[in-house]
C-alpha positions as a Python dict, from the first residue, in 0.01 Angstrom:
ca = {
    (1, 'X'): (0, 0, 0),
    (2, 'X'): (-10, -120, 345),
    (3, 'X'): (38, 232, 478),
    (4, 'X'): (-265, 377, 332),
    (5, 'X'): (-479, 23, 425),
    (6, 'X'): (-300, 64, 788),
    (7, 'X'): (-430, 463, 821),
    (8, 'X'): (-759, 385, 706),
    (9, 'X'): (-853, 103, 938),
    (10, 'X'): (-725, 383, 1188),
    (11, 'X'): (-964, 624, 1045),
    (12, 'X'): (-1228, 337, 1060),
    (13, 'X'): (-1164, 245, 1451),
    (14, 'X'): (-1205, 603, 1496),
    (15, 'X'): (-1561, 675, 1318),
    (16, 'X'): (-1652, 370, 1500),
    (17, 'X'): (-1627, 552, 1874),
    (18, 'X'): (-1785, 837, 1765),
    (19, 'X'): (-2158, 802, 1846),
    (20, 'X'): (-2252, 1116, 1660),
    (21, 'X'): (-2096, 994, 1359),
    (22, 'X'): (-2254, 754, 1122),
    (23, 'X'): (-2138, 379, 1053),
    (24, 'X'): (-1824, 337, 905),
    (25, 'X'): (-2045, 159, 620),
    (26, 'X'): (-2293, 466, 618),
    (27, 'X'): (-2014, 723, 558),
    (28, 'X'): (-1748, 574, 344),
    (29, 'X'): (-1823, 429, 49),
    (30, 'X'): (-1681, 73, -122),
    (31, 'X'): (-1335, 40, -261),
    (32, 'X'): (-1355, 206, -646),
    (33, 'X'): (-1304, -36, -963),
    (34, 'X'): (-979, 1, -1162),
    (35, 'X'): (-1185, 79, -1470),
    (36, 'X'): (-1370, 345, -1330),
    (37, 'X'): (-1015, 486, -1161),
    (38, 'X'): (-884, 440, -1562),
    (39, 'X'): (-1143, 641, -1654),
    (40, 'X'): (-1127, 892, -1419),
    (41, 'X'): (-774, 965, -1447),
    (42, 'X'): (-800, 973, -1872),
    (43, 'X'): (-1082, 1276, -1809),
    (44, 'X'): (-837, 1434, -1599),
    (45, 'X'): (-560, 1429, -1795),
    (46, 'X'): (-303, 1312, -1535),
    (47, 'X'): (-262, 973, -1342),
    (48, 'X'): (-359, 976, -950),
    (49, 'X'): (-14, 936, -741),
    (50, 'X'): (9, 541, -594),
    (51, 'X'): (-86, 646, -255),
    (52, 'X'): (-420, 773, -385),
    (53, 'X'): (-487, 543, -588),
    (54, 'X'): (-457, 277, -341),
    (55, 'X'): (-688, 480, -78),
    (56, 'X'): (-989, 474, -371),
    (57, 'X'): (-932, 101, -376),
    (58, 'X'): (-1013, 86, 19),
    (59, 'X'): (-1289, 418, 42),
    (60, 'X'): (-1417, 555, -288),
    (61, 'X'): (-1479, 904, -96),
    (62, 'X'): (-1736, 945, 112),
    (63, 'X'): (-2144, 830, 88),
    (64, 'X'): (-2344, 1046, -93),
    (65, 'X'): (-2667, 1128, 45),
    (66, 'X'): (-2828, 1468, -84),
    (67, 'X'): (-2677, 1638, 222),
    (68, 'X'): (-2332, 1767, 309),
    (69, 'X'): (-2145, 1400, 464),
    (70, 'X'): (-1967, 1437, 775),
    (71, 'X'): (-1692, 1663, 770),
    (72, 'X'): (-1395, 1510, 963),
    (73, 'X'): (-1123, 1646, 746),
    (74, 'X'): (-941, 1958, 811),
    (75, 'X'): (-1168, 2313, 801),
    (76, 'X'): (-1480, 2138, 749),
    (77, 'X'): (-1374, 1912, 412),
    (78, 'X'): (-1509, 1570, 326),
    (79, 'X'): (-1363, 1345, 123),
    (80, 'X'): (-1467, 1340, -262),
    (81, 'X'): (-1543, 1064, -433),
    (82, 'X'): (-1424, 986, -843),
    (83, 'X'): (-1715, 1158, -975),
    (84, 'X'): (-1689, 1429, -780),
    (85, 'X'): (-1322, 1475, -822),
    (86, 'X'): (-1365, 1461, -1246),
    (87, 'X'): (-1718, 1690, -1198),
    (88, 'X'): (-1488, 1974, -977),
    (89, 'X'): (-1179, 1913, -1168),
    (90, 'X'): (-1397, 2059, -1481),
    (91, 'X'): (-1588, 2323, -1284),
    (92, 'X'): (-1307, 2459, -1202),
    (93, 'X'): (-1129, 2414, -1594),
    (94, 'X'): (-1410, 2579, -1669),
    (95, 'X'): (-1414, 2887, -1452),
    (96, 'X'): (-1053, 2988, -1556),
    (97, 'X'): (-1118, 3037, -1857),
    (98, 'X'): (-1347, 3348, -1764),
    (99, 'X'): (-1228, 3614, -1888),
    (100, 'X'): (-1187, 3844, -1563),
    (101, 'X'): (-886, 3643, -1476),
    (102, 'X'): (-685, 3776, -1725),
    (103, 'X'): (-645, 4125, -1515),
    (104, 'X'): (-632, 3935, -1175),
    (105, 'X'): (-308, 3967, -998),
    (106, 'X'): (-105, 3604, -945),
    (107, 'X'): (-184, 3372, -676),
    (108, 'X'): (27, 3416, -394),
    (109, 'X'): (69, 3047, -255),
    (110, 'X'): (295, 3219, 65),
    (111, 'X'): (439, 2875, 39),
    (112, 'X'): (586, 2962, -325),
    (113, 'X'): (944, 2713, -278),
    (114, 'X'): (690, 2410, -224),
    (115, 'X'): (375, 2529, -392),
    (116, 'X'): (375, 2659, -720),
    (117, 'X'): (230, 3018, -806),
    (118, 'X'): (-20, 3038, -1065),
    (119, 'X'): (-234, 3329, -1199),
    (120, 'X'): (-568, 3125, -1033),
    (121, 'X'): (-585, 2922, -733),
    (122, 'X'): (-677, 2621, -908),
    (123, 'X'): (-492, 2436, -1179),
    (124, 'X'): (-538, 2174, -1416),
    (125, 'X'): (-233, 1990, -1199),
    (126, 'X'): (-370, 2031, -875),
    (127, 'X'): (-658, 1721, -879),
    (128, 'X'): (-956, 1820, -570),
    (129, 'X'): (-1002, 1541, -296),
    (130, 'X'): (-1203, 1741, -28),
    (131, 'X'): (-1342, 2028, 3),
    (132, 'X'): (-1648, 2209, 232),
    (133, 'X'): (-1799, 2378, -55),
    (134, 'X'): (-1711, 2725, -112),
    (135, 'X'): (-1499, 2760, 157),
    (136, 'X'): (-1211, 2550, 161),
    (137, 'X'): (-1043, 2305, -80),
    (138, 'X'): (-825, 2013, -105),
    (139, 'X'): (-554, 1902, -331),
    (140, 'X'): (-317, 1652, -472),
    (141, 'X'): (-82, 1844, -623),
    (142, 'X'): (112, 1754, -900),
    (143, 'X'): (241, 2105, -1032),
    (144, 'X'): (441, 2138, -729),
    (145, 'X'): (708, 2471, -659),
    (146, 'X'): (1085, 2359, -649),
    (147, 'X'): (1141, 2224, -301),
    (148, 'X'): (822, 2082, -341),
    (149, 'X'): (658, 1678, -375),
    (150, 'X'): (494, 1568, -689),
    (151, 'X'): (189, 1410, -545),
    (152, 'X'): (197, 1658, -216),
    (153, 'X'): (-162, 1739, -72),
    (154, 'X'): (-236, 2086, -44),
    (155, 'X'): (-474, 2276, 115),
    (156, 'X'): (-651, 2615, 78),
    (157, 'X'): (-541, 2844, 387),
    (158, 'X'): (-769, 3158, 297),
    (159, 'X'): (-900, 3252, -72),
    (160, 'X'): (-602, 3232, -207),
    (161, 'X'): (-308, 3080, -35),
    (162, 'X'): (-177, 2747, 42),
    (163, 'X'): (-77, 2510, 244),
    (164, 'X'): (117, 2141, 240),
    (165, 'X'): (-68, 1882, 466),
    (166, 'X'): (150, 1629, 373),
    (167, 'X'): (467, 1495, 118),
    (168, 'X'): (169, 1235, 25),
    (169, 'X'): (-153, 1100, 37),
    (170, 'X'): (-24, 817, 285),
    (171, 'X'): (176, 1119, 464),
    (172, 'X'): (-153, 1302, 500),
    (173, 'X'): (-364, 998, 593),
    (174, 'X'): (-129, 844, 882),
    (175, 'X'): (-68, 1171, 1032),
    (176, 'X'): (-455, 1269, 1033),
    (177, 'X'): (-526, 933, 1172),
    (178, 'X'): (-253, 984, 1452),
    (179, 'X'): (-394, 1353, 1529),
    (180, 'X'): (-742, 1167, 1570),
    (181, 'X'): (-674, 843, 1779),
    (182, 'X'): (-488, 1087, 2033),
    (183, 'X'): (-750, 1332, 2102),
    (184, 'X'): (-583, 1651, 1938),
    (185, 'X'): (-850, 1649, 1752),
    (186, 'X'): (-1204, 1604, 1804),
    (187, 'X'): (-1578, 1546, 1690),
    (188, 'X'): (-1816, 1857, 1729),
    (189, 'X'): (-2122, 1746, 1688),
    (190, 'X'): (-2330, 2042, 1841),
    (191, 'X'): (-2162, 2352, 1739),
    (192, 'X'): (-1974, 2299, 1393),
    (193, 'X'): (-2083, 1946, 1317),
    (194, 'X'): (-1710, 1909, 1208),
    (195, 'X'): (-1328, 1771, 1355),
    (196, 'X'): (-1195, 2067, 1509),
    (197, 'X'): (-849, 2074, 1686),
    (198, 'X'): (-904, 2002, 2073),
    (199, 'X'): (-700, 2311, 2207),
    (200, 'X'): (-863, 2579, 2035),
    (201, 'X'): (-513, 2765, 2008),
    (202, 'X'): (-396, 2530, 1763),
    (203, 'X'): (-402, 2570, 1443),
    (204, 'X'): (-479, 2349, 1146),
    (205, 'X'): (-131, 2442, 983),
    (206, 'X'): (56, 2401, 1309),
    (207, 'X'): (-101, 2038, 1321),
    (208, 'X'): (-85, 1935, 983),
    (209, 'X'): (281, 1957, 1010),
    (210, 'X'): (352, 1749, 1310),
    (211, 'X'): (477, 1420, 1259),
    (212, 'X'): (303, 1127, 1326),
    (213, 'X'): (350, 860, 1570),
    (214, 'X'): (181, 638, 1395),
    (215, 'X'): (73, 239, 1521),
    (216, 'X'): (30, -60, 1450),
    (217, 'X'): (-309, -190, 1279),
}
């Protein structure tokens, strides 16, 4: 999809003025092969939506290195690769099934006409992308409330509420990349080692749902 090759050569112009960041070759990794995107999505259960699918065919997440990779998405989250994506996806299968969550109270999304509510934040519908670990997580969601996008990326507000970043993943990506080429949001490399908006009384939902005025290539 040329929007999602478009965004990320964005994304790439923009790693590459950023001293304090690594080489675009250093912190992205290749494209992904089709068989191992097959695979992926058969252990998951569900397809990835186009858009995605076409950015793992440009960046297969991030470079693995032993150490946390750059954060440069929103609220400290870098970008998962396949494995990681399946490896969560189960973690996460896994920990509903815990017992303790069958006296928890439902999710409350505070988004409920365009994101679902479910009894757990996570769902087997809702595939990770990003995250910083612990703290905040990223989603495409395909278990999406009524007024909602099948294929919509979500992300985690506070423990348990959510909001949209984007319709799509090429939504997301050329709106990021926009929010990044014009300085609203910037590198900080000494105190959070993280993008953090520019103006520090923005906030990453009030951002996230600007539109872009996206460029050419």
């Amino acid at each position: 999809m040329d929007q999602i090759r478009k965004a990320w050569r964005r994304i790439e112009r923009w790693v590459g003025s950023e001293w304090e960041l690594p080489p675009v070759e250093e912190m992205f990794n290749p494209p992904a092969d089709p068989a191992e995107i097959d695979a992926a999505e058969r252990a998951l259960g569900h397809s990835f939506p186009a858009p995605y699918r076409a950015s793992l065919l440009v960046h297969d997440g991030q470079v693995e290195t032993g150490f946390v990779p750059p954060e440069w998405l929103p609220d400290g989250m870098y970008l998962l690769t396949l494995r990681e994506t399946v490896a969560l996806w189960r973690e996460e299968r896994a920990f509903e099934n815990e017992r303790f969550f069958d006296e928890m109270p439902e999710e409350d999304t505070g988004e409920s006409d365009r994101i679902r509510d479910f009894s757990t934040v996570t769902a087997a519908g809702r595939l990770p992308i990003a995250q910083n670990e612990g703290i905040s997580y990223m989603y495409l969601d395909l278990v999406p409330g009524p007024a909602g996008d099948s294929g919509q990326v979500i992300y985690t507000k506070d423990e348990c509420s959510f909001s949209v970043a984007g319709t799509e993943f090429a939504d997301f990506l050329s709106r990021y990349a926009d929010l990044l080429e014009r300085g609203v949001l910037r590198y900080d490399a000494e105190t959070y080692a993280c993008v953090v908006p520019a103006d520090e009384q923005d906030s990453w939902e009030e951002l996230l749902l600007r539109p872009s005025t996206e460029r050419g290539a």
